[in-house]
CSV table of C-alpha atoms in Angstrom, one decimal:
chain,number,residue,atom,x,y,z
A,1,MET,CA,-89.6,-38.9,54.6
A,2,ASN,CA,-92.5,-40.2,52.6
A,3,ILE,CA,-91.6,-42.2,49.5
A,4,LEU,CA,-93.3,-43.5,46.3
A,5,LEU,CA,-91.8,-46.4,44.5
A,6,LEU,CA,-93.0,-47.1,41.0
A,7,GLY,CA,-92.8,-50.6,39.6
A,8,GLY,CA,-94.0,-54.1,40.4
A,9,GLY,CA,-91.1,-56.6,39.7
A,10,GLY,CA,-88.4,-58.3,41.6
A,11,ARG,CA,-86.1,-55.2,41.2
A,12,GLU,CA,-88.7,-53.1,43.0
A,13,HIS,CA,-89.3,-55.7,45.7
A,14,ALA,CA,-85.6,-55.4,46.4
A,15,LEU,CA,-85.7,-51.7,46.3
A,16,ALA,CA,-88.8,-51.7,48.7
A,17,TRP,CA,-87.1,-54.1,51.1
A,18,LYS,CA,-84.1,-51.9,51.3
A,19,LEU,CA,-85.8,-48.5,51.4
A,20,ALA,CA,-88.1,-49.6,54.3
A,21,GLN,CA,-85.0,-50.4,56.3
A,22,SER,CA,-84.0,-46.7,56.4
A,23,PRO,CA,-84.7,-44.8,59.6
A,24,ARG,CA,-85.4,-41.9,57.1
A,25,CYS,CA,-88.4,-43.8,55.6
A,26,ASP,CA,-91.6,-42.7,57.3
A,27,SER,CA,-94.2,-44.1,54.8
A,28,LEU,CA,-93.4,-46.1,51.7
A,29,TYR,CA,-96.1,-46.3,48.9
A,30,ALA,CA,-95.8,-48.4,45.8
A,31,ALA,CA,-97.6,-48.7,42.5
A,32,PRO,CA,-98.5,-51.1,41.1
A,33,GLY,CA,-96.5,-53.3,43.5
A,34,ASN,CA,-96.9,-57.0,44.1
A,35,PRO,CA,-97.6,-59.2,47.1
A,36,GLY,CA,-93.9,-59.2,48.1
A,37,ILE,CA,-93.7,-55.3,48.0
A,38,ALA,CA,-96.9,-55.2,50.0
A,39,GLU,CA,-94.9,-56.6,53.0
A,40,HIS,CA,-93.0,-53.3,53.1
A,41,ALA,CA,-95.2,-50.7,51.4
A,42,GLU,CA,-98.9,-49.6,51.1
A,43,ILE,CA,-100.0,-50.4,47.5
A,44,VAL,CA,-101.7,-47.6,45.7
A,45,GLY,CA,-103.6,-47.5,42.4
A,46,LEU,CA,-101.5,-45.3,40.3
A,47,ASP,CA,-100.9,-45.5,36.5
A,48,ALA,CA,-97.3,-44.3,35.8
A,49,THR,CA,-98.4,-43.2,32.3
A,50,ASP,CA,-100.7,-40.6,34.0
A,51,HIS,CA,-98.1,-38.1,35.0
A,52,GLY,CA,-100.7,-35.7,36.4
A,53,ALA,CA,-102.2,-38.3,38.7
A,54,VAL,CA,-98.8,-39.3,40.1
A,55,ALA,CA,-97.9,-35.7,40.7
A,56,ARG,CA,-101.2,-35.1,42.4
A,57,PHE,CA,-100.7,-38.1,44.7
A,58,CYS,CA,-97.1,-36.9,45.6
A,59,ASP,CA,-98.6,-33.6,46.6
A,60,ALA,CA,-101.5,-35.1,48.6
A,61,HIS,CA,-99.2,-37.5,50.5
A,62,LEU,CA,-96.2,-35.2,51.0
A,63,ILE,CA,-93.9,-37.4,49.1
A,64,GLY,CA,-90.3,-36.3,49.5
A,65,LEU,CA,-88.8,-38.8,47.0
A,66,VAL,CA,-90.0,-40.8,44.0
A,67,VAL,CA,-88.0,-43.8,43.0
A,68,ILE,CA,-88.8,-45.0,39.4
A,69,GLY,CA,-87.9,-48.6,39.0
A,70,PRO,CA,-88.6,-49.6,35.4
A,71,GLU,CA,-87.3,-48.1,32.1
A,72,ALA,CA,-90.7,-47.3,30.4
A,73,PRO,CA,-91.7,-44.6,32.7
A,74,LEU,CA,-88.2,-43.0,32.4
A,75,VAL,CA,-88.3,-43.1,28.6
A,76,ASP,CA,-91.8,-41.7,28.8
A,77,GLY,CA,-90.6,-38.6,30.6
A,78,LEU,CA,-92.1,-39.1,34.0
A,79,ALA,CA,-89.2,-37.8,35.9
A,80,ASP,CA,-89.4,-34.6,33.9
A,81,SER,CA,-93.1,-34.1,34.8
A,82,LEU,CA,-92.5,-34.7,38.4
A,83,ARG,CA,-89.5,-32.4,38.6
A,84,ALA,CA,-91.5,-29.7,36.8
A,85,ALA,CA,-94.0,-30.0,39.7
A,86,GLY,CA,-91.2,-29.6,42.4
A,87,ILE,CA,-91.0,-33.3,43.3
A,88,SER,CA,-87.6,-35.0,44.0
A,89,VAL,CA,-87.1,-38.0,41.7
A,90,PHE,CA,-84.4,-40.7,41.5
A,91,GLY,CA,-84.1,-41.4,37.7
A,92,PRO,CA,-83.0,-39.7,34.5
A,93,SER,CA,-85.0,-37.3,32.5
A,94,LYS,CA,-86.6,-38.3,29.2
A,95,ALA,CA,-83.7,-37.0,27.1
A,96,ALA,CA,-81.1,-38.7,29.2
A,97,ALA,CA,-83.0,-42.0,29.3
A,98,GLN,CA,-82.3,-42.3,25.6
A,99,LEU,CA,-79.2,-44.0,26.7
A,100,GLU,CA,-81.3,-47.0,27.2
A,101,GLY,CA,-84.4,-46.1,25.0
A,102,SER,CA,-82.3,-46.0,21.8
A,103,LYS,CA,-79.4,-48.2,21.0
A,104,ALA,CA,-78.5,-45.9,18.1
A,105,PHE,CA,-78.5,-42.9,20.3
A,106,THR,CA,-76.0,-44.5,22.5
A,107,LYS,CA,-73.7,-45.6,19.6
A,108,ALA,CA,-73.7,-42.2,18.2
A,109,LEU,CA,-72.7,-40.7,21.7
A,110,CYS,CA,-69.9,-43.4,21.8
A,111,ASP,CA,-68.6,-42.1,18.4
A,112,ARG,CA,-68.7,-38.5,19.6
A,113,ALA,CA,-66.9,-39.1,23.0
A,114,GLY,CA,-64.5,-41.7,21.8
A,115,ILE,CA,-66.0,-44.4,24.1
A,116,PRO,CA,-64.8,-48.0,23.1
A,117,THR,CA,-67.6,-50.1,21.8
A,118,ALA,CA,-68.4,-52.6,18.9
A,119,SER,CA,-68.5,-51.3,15.4
A,120,TYR,CA,-72.0,-50.9,14.1
A,121,VAL,CA,-74.6,-49.8,11.5
A,122,HIS,CA,-77.8,-48.1,12.3
A,123,ALA,CA,-80.4,-49.1,9.8
A,124,HIS,CA,-83.8,-47.4,9.3
A,125,CYS,CA,-85.4,-49.9,6.9
A,126,LYS,CA,-85.1,-53.6,6.2
A,127,ALA,CA,-83.3,-53.1,2.8
A,128,ASP,CA,-80.6,-51.0,4.5
A,129,ALA,CA,-80.3,-53.6,7.3
A,130,LEU,CA,-79.9,-56.6,4.9
A,131,ALA,CA,-77.4,-54.7,2.7
A,132,ALA,CA,-75.3,-53.8,5.7
A,133,LEU,CA,-74.9,-57.5,6.7
A,134,ASP,CA,-72.1,-57.9,4.1
A,135,ARG,CA,-69.9,-55.6,6.3
A,136,PHE,CA,-70.0,-58.1,9.2
A,137,ALA,CA,-68.6,-61.5,9.9
A,138,THR,CA,-70.6,-64.0,11.7
A,139,PRO,CA,-71.7,-64.4,14.5
A,140,VAL,CA,-73.3,-60.9,14.3
A,141,VAL,CA,-75.5,-59.0,16.7
A,142,ILE,CA,-78.9,-57.8,15.6
A,143,LYS,CA,-80.7,-55.3,18.1
A,144,ALA,CA,-84.0,-53.7,18.1
A,145,ASP,CA,-83.3,-50.0,18.5
A,146,GLY,CA,-86.0,-49.4,21.2
A,147,LEU,CA,-87.2,-50.9,24.4
A,148,ALA,CA,-88.0,-54.6,24.1
A,149,ALA,CA,-88.0,-55.9,27.7
A,150,GLY,CA,-84.5,-57.3,27.5
A,151,LYS,CA,-85.5,-59.6,24.5
A,152,GLY,CA,-84.8,-57.5,21.5
A,153,VAL,CA,-81.2,-58.9,20.9
A,154,VAL,CA,-80.3,-61.7,18.6
A,155,ILE,CA,-76.8,-63.2,18.3
A,156,ALA,CA,-77.0,-64.7,14.8
A,157,GLN,CA,-74.5,-67.5,14.2
A,158,THR,CA,-75.1,-67.4,10.3
A,159,ALA,CA,-76.0,-64.9,7.7
A,160,ASP,CA,-79.4,-66.8,7.3
A,161,GLU,CA,-80.0,-66.3,11.0
A,162,ALA,CA,-79.2,-62.6,10.7
A,163,ARG,CA,-81.6,-62.1,7.8
A,164,ALA,CA,-84.4,-63.9,9.7
A,165,ALA,CA,-83.8,-61.7,12.8
A,166,ILE,CA,-83.9,-58.6,10.6
A,167,ASP,CA,-87.1,-59.9,9.0
A,168,ASP,CA,-88.7,-60.6,12.4
A,169,MET,CA,-87.7,-57.1,13.8
A,170,PHE,CA,-89.1,-55.1,10.9
A,171,ASP,CA,-92.1,-57.4,10.7
A,172,GLY,CA,-93.1,-56.3,14.3
A,173,ALA,CA,-91.8,-59.2,16.5
A,174,PHE,CA,-90.8,-56.6,19.0
A,175,GLY,CA,-93.5,-54.0,18.2
A,176,THR,CA,-92.3,-50.5,17.5
A,177,ALA,CA,-88.9,-51.3,19.2
A,178,GLY,CA,-87.9,-53.0,16.0
A,179,ALA,CA,-88.9,-50.1,13.7
A,180,GLU,CA,-85.2,-49.5,13.4
A,181,VAL,CA,-82.2,-51.8,14.2
A,182,VAL,CA,-78.6,-51.7,15.1
A,183,ILE,CA,-76.3,-54.3,13.6
A,184,GLU,CA,-73.1,-54.8,15.6
A,185,GLU,CA,-69.8,-56.5,15.5
A,186,PHE,CA,-69.8,-59.5,17.7
A,187,LEU,CA,-67.3,-58.8,20.6
A,188,THR,CA,-65.4,-61.8,22.2
A,189,GLY,CA,-64.7,-61.9,25.9
A,190,GLU,CA,-66.6,-62.1,29.1
A,191,GLU,CA,-69.7,-59.9,29.7
A,192,VAL,CA,-70.1,-58.0,33.1
A,193,SER,CA,-72.3,-55.4,34.4
A,194,LEU,CA,-71.0,-52.3,36.2
A,195,PHE,CA,-73.2,-49.9,38.1
A,196,ALA,CA,-72.6,-46.2,39.0
A,197,LEU,CA,-74.8,-43.5,40.6
A,198,THR,CA,-74.4,-39.9,39.4
A,199,ASP,CA,-76.1,-36.6,39.9
A,200,SER,CA,-74.5,-35.5,36.7
A,201,ALA,CA,-71.6,-33.9,38.6
A,202,THR,CA,-70.4,-36.5,40.9
A,203,ILE,CA,-70.1,-40.2,39.9
A,204,VAL,CA,-69.6,-43.2,42.3
A,205,PRO,CA,-69.3,-46.9,41.4
A,206,PHE,CA,-72.2,-49.0,42.8
A,207,GLY,CA,-71.0,-52.5,42.4
A,208,SER,CA,-70.7,-55.1,39.7
A,209,ALA,CA,-72.6,-58.3,38.8
A,210,GLN,CA,-72.8,-61.0,36.1
A,211,ASP,CA,-76.2,-61.8,34.6
A,212,HIS,CA,-77.3,-65.0,32.9
A,213,LYS,CA,-79.5,-64.0,29.9
A,214,ARG,CA,-80.1,-67.3,28.1
A,215,VAL,CA,-83.1,-69.3,29.3
A,216,GLY,CA,-81.3,-72.7,29.4
A,217,HIS,CA,-78.6,-74.5,31.2
A,218,GLY,CA,-75.1,-73.7,29.9
A,219,ASP,CA,-76.2,-70.4,28.2
A,220,THR,CA,-78.4,-72.2,25.6
A,221,GLY,CA,-81.8,-71.0,24.3
A,222,PRO,CA,-83.2,-67.5,23.6
A,223,ASN,CA,-82.4,-64.4,25.5
A,224,THR,CA,-84.5,-63.5,28.5
A,225,GLY,CA,-84.8,-60.6,30.8
A,226,GLY,CA,-82.2,-62.5,33.0
A,227,MET,CA,-82.3,-66.0,34.7
A,228,GLY,CA,-80.0,-65.2,37.5
A,229,ALA,CA,-77.0,-63.1,38.6
A,230,TYR,CA,-74.3,-62.8,41.2
A,231,SER,CA,-72.3,-60.0,42.7
A,232,PRO,CA,-69.5,-58.9,42.8
A,233,ALA,CA,-68.2,-60.0,39.4
A,234,HIS,CA,-64.6,-60.9,40.4
A,235,VAL,CA,-63.6,-61.0,36.7
A,236,LEU,CA,-63.9,-57.1,36.8
A,237,THR,CA,-60.8,-56.5,38.7
A,238,PRO,CA,-60.4,-53.1,40.5
A,239,ALA,CA,-58.0,-52.1,37.7
A,240,LEU,CA,-60.5,-52.9,34.9
A,241,GLU,CA,-63.3,-51.3,36.9
A,242,ALA,CA,-61.3,-48.1,37.1
A,243,GLU,CA,-60.6,-48.3,33.4
A,244,ALA,CA,-64.2,-48.7,32.6
A,245,MET,CA,-65.2,-45.8,34.9
A,246,THR,CA,-62.5,-43.6,33.3
A,247,ARG,CA,-63.0,-44.5,29.6
A,248,ILE,CA,-66.6,-45.4,29.5
A,249,VAL,CA,-68.8,-44.1,32.3
A,250,ALA,CA,-67.2,-40.7,33.0
A,251,PRO,CA,-67.0,-39.7,29.4
A,252,THR,CA,-70.7,-40.6,28.9
A,253,VAL,CA,-71.8,-38.5,32.0
A,254,LYS,CA,-69.7,-35.6,30.6
A,255,ALA,CA,-71.1,-35.9,27.1
A,256,MET,CA,-74.6,-35.9,28.4
A,257,ALA,CA,-73.9,-32.8,30.4
A,258,ASP,CA,-72.2,-31.1,27.4
A,259,ALA,CA,-75.3,-31.9,25.3
A,260,GLY,CA,-77.6,-30.1,27.7
A,261,THR,CA,-79.1,-33.5,28.8
A,262,PRO,CA,-77.5,-34.1,32.2
A,263,TYR,CA,-77.8,-37.6,33.4
A,264,SER,CA,-79.0,-38.2,37.1
A,265,GLY,CA,-79.7,-41.7,38.5
A,266,VAL,CA,-78.2,-45.1,38.2
A,267,LEU,CA,-76.3,-45.8,35.0
A,268,TYR,CA,-75.9,-49.5,34.3
A,269,ALA,CA,-73.1,-50.3,31.8
A,270,GLY,CA,-73.2,-53.7,30.2
A,271,LEU,CA,-69.5,-54.3,29.3
A,272,MET,CA,-67.5,-56.8,27.3
A,273,LEU,CA,-63.9,-57.6,28.7
A,274,THR,CA,-62.2,-57.9,25.5
A,275,PRO,CA,-58.4,-58.5,24.8
A,276,ASP,CA,-58.3,-54.7,24.0
A,277,GLY,CA,-60.0,-53.8,27.5
A,278,PRO,CA,-63.5,-53.1,28.5
A,279,LYS,CA,-66.0,-52.1,25.7
A,280,LEU,CA,-69.5,-50.8,26.1
A,281,ILE,CA,-72.2,-53.2,25.0
A,282,GLU,CA,-75.2,-51.0,26.0
A,283,TYR,CA,-76.4,-48.9,28.8
A,284,ASN,CA,-79.6,-49.2,31.0
A,285,ALA,CA,-81.0,-46.1,32.7
A,286,ARG,CA,-82.1,-48.0,35.8
A,287,PHE,CA,-81.1,-50.8,38.1
A,288,GLY,CA,-80.8,-54.2,36.4
A,289,ASP,CA,-83.3,-57.0,37.1
A,290,PRO,CA,-82.1,-59.3,38.7
A,291,GLU,CA,-78.8,-57.6,39.3
A,292,CYS,CA,-80.4,-55.1,41.7
A,293,GLN,CA,-81.4,-58.0,43.9
A,294,VAL,CA,-77.9,-59.1,44.5
A,295,LEU,CA,-76.4,-55.5,44.7
A,296,LEU,CA,-78.9,-54.6,47.5
A,297,MET,CA,-78.2,-57.8,49.4
A,298,ARG,CA,-74.6,-56.6,49.7
A,299,TYR,CA,-75.2,-52.9,50.1
A,300,ARG,CA,-74.5,-51.8,53.7
A,301,GLY,CA,-75.7,-48.1,53.6
A,302,ASP,CA,-78.9,-46.3,54.0
A,303,LEU,CA,-80.6,-46.4,50.5
A,304,VAL,CA,-82.9,-43.5,51.2
A,305,GLU,CA,-80.1,-41.3,52.1
A,306,LEU,CA,-78.1,-42.3,48.9
A,307,LEU,CA,-80.9,-42.0,46.4
A,308,SER,CA,-82.2,-38.8,47.9
A,309,ALA,CA,-78.6,-37.3,47.6
A,310,CYS,CA,-78.4,-38.4,44.0
A,311,ALA,CA,-81.9,-36.9,43.2
A,312,ASP,CA,-81.1,-33.6,44.9
A,313,ASN,CA,-77.4,-33.1,43.5
A,314,ARG,CA,-75.8,-33.8,46.9
A,315,LEU,CA,-73.9,-37.1,46.0
A,316,ALA,CA,-70.5,-35.4,46.7
A,317,SER,CA,-71.5,-34.9,50.4
A,318,LEU,CA,-71.7,-38.6,51.1
A,319,PRO,CA,-69.0,-41.2,51.6
A,320,PRO,CA,-68.6,-43.7,48.8
A,321,PRO,CA,-71.2,-46.6,49.0
A,322,GLN,CA,-70.0,-49.6,51.1
A,323,PHE,CA,-70.7,-53.2,50.2
A,324,SER,CA,-70.4,-56.5,52.3
A,325,ALA,CA,-67.4,-58.6,51.1
A,326,GLU,CA,-69.8,-61.5,50.8
A,327,VAL,CA,-71.1,-62.8,47.4
A,328,ALA,CA,-74.8,-62.6,46.7
A,329,LEU,CA,-76.4,-64.8,44.2
A,330,THR,CA,-80.0,-65.0,42.8
A,331,VAL,CA,-81.8,-67.6,41.0
A,332,VAL,CA,-84.9,-66.8,38.9
A,333,MET,CA,-87.8,-69.0,39.1
A,334,ALA,CA,-89.7,-68.6,35.8
A,335,ALA,CA,-93.1,-69.8,34.7
A,336,LYS,CA,-93.2,-72.6,32.1
A,337,GLY,CA,-93.3,-71.2,28.6
A,338,TYR,CA,-91.1,-68.3,29.4
A,339,PRO,CA,-89.7,-66.3,27.5
A,340,GLY,CA,-92.5,-67.1,25.2
A,341,THR,CA,-96.0,-67.2,26.6
A,342,PRO,CA,-95.8,-68.0,30.2
A,343,SER,CA,-98.2,-70.1,32.2
A,344,LYS,CA,-100.1,-68.1,34.7
A,345,GLY,CA,-102.1,-68.9,37.7
A,346,GLY,CA,-99.7,-71.7,39.1
A,347,ALA,CA,-99.8,-72.0,42.9
A,348,ILE,CA,-96.7,-71.0,44.9
A,349,GLU,CA,-96.0,-72.3,48.4
A,350,GLY,CA,-93.1,-72.7,50.7
A,351,ILE,CA,-91.7,-69.2,50.8
A,352,ALA,CA,-91.4,-69.1,54.6
A,353,LEU,CA,-89.5,-72.5,54.3
A,354,ALA,CA,-87.2,-71.2,51.7
A,355,GLU,CA,-86.5,-68.1,53.7
A,356,ALA,CA,-85.9,-70.2,56.8
A,357,THR,CA,-82.7,-71.4,55.1
A,358,GLY,CA,-81.4,-67.7,55.4
A,359,ALA,CA,-82.2,-66.7,51.7
A,360,LYS,CA,-84.5,-63.9,50.6
A,361,VAL,CA,-87.2,-64.5,48.2
A,362,PHE,CA,-88.1,-61.4,46.1
A,363,HIS,CA,-91.5,-61.4,44.3
A,364,ALA,CA,-91.1,-60.7,40.6
A,365,GLY,CA,-94.3,-61.9,38.8
A,366,THR,CA,-96.8,-62.9,41.5
A,367,ALA,CA,-100.4,-62.1,42.5
A,368,ARG,CA,-103.1,-63.2,45.0
A,369,SER,CA,-105.9,-65.4,43.7
A,370,PRO,CA,-109.4,-64.4,44.7
A,371,GLU,CA,-109.1,-66.8,47.7
A,372,GLY,CA,-105.8,-65.2,48.8
A,373,ALA,CA,-103.3,-67.8,47.5
A,374,LEU,CA,-100.1,-66.8,46.0
A,375,ILE,CA,-100.0,-67.5,42.3
A,376,ALA,CA,-97.7,-66.9,39.3
A,377,ASN,CA,-98.6,-63.7,37.3
A,378,GLY,CA,-95.7,-63.2,34.9
A,379,GLY,CA,-92.8,-64.7,33.1
A,380,ARG,CA,-90.1,-64.2,35.8
A,381,VAL,CA,-92.0,-65.1,39.0
A,382,LEU,CA,-89.5,-65.3,42.1
A,383,ASN,CA,-85.9,-64.2,42.6
A,384,VAL,CA,-84.4,-66.6,45.2
A,385,THR,CA,-81.3,-64.7,46.7
A,386,ALA,CA,-78.7,-65.9,49.2
A,387,LYS,CA,-75.3,-64.8,50.4
A,388,GLY,CA,-72.1,-66.6,51.1
A,389,ASP,CA,-68.4,-66.1,51.5
A,390,THR,CA,-67.8,-67.7,48.2
A,391,VAL,CA,-69.8,-68.0,44.9
A,392,ARG,CA,-70.1,-71.7,45.7
A,393,ALA,CA,-71.5,-71.0,49.2
A,394,ALA,CA,-73.9,-68.5,47.9
A,395,GLN,CA,-75.0,-70.8,45.1
A,396,ALA,CA,-75.5,-73.7,47.4
A,397,ARG,CA,-77.7,-71.6,49.8
A,398,ALA,CA,-79.8,-70.2,47.0
A,399,TYR,CA,-80.5,-73.6,45.4
A,400,ALA,CA,-81.3,-75.1,48.8
A,401,ALA,CA,-84.0,-72.3,49.1
A,402,VAL,CA,-85.2,-73.1,45.7
A,403,ASP,CA,-85.6,-76.8,46.5
A,404,ALA,CA,-87.8,-75.7,49.6
A,405,LEU,CA,-90.3,-73.9,47.4
A,406,ARG,CA,-93.4,-75.7,45.9
A,407,PHE,CA,-94.0,-74.1,42.4
A,408,PRO,CA,-95.0,-77.1,40.1
A,409,ASP,CA,-95.5,-74.6,37.1
A,410,GLY,CA,-92.0,-73.0,37.5
A,411,PHE,CA,-88.5,-73.9,36.4
A,412,CYS,CA,-85.0,-72.3,36.8
A,413,ARG,CA,-81.4,-72.8,35.5
A,414,ARG,CA,-79.4,-74.9,37.9
A,415,ASP,CA,-76.1,-73.5,36.8
A,416,ILE,CA,-76.1,-69.7,38.0
A,417,GLY,CA,-72.7,-68.7,38.9
A,418,GLN,CA,-71.2,-71.9,37.8
A,419,LYS,CA,-68.4,-70.4,35.7
A,420,GLU,CA,-67.2,-68.4,38.7
A,421,VAL,CA,-67.6,-71.5,41.0
A,422,ASP,CA,-65.3,-73.4,38.6
A,423,ARG,CA,-62.8,-70.5,38.6
A,424,GLU,CA,-62.9,-70.6,42.5
A,425,ALA,CA,-62.0,-74.3,42.3
A,426,GLY,CA,-59.4,-73.8,39.6
A,427,THR,CA,-61.2,-76.0,37.1
A,428,ALA,CA,-62.4,-73.3,34.7
């Protein structure tokens, strides 16, 4: 089977790495790709916003499956255009991708389906948002309604911080994503990510992870797209996972089907484990980044077979996905200045040395200089990923690989997975 992978970050490098391992993969193409993805796929010059060009490429190259990595093409309706051309796609329709594209859409669905989530107000203008603050205690969560690359969430500790966040959003800090906002009750508990695959009829769990969103050590500083992750998240016990699947994921898939907008693809549920049980924080309509990297390090099956079955409504015909019992942990190396304006062009060396430790280095924001050297070309640059029998072992191996790299313009958190390491040691 010939496969087209769309995207160019660390998530897509992990997908390319795993797709290329399948005996069912004949030719793998990627756009726009990156130097890491180029090790597994032929990089092609396609613009995902040009739906006609993507469809023509698929026809000319006999593409049997398109895998859409990032959220923007899904929200833009690329999957619909390709399906209309008779092309098999892994990823939800434009209507179904609203689960990520609009926080307010998801909150309204939760109301209709009785899905446990934080109380909220959907505000269409700054005046309404400021007035609604009186209904909430602090801390309070302010979210841009639309896509904001993982950065459109502010946890305001005071009313002044909340008002400033509302001002920023309506004044364009997140572009059109902040044209409307959702104000939410702050939930207490531990946050965890649960993944499920569905073809709209069959739903199967696809692992759990814990992400580290804050830029700084000890969960300090602004939110980012993610500074590291590990899988599985042991805090999501089998009982809690079953509860989340029954009370949150399954009702969502049913509600989408009942509304005439069936959901097909991966459904990524961000959950808070509250004293009252799991509650939905938000949905993503694609694999997380960097959670995808740790999930695929542990996944034991044929990813082409699995994603193709999901795309073609054959998920019930496959056995449940199987994962290694090992822990996988990834550390994000970011460019100085991230999550603000990152420094670009910094030289990167030592990837072979890092991988000689047994780790895998996924490229997230890299490019080649005119001379062919590997350089930084984004905010999150590398995902240094390792496995171990425990979180401590995986953490030690990942940081040993980090220390083998030479990236003077880069930085990382040194505490990825530390909370779970402390729990393993009984010191948490």
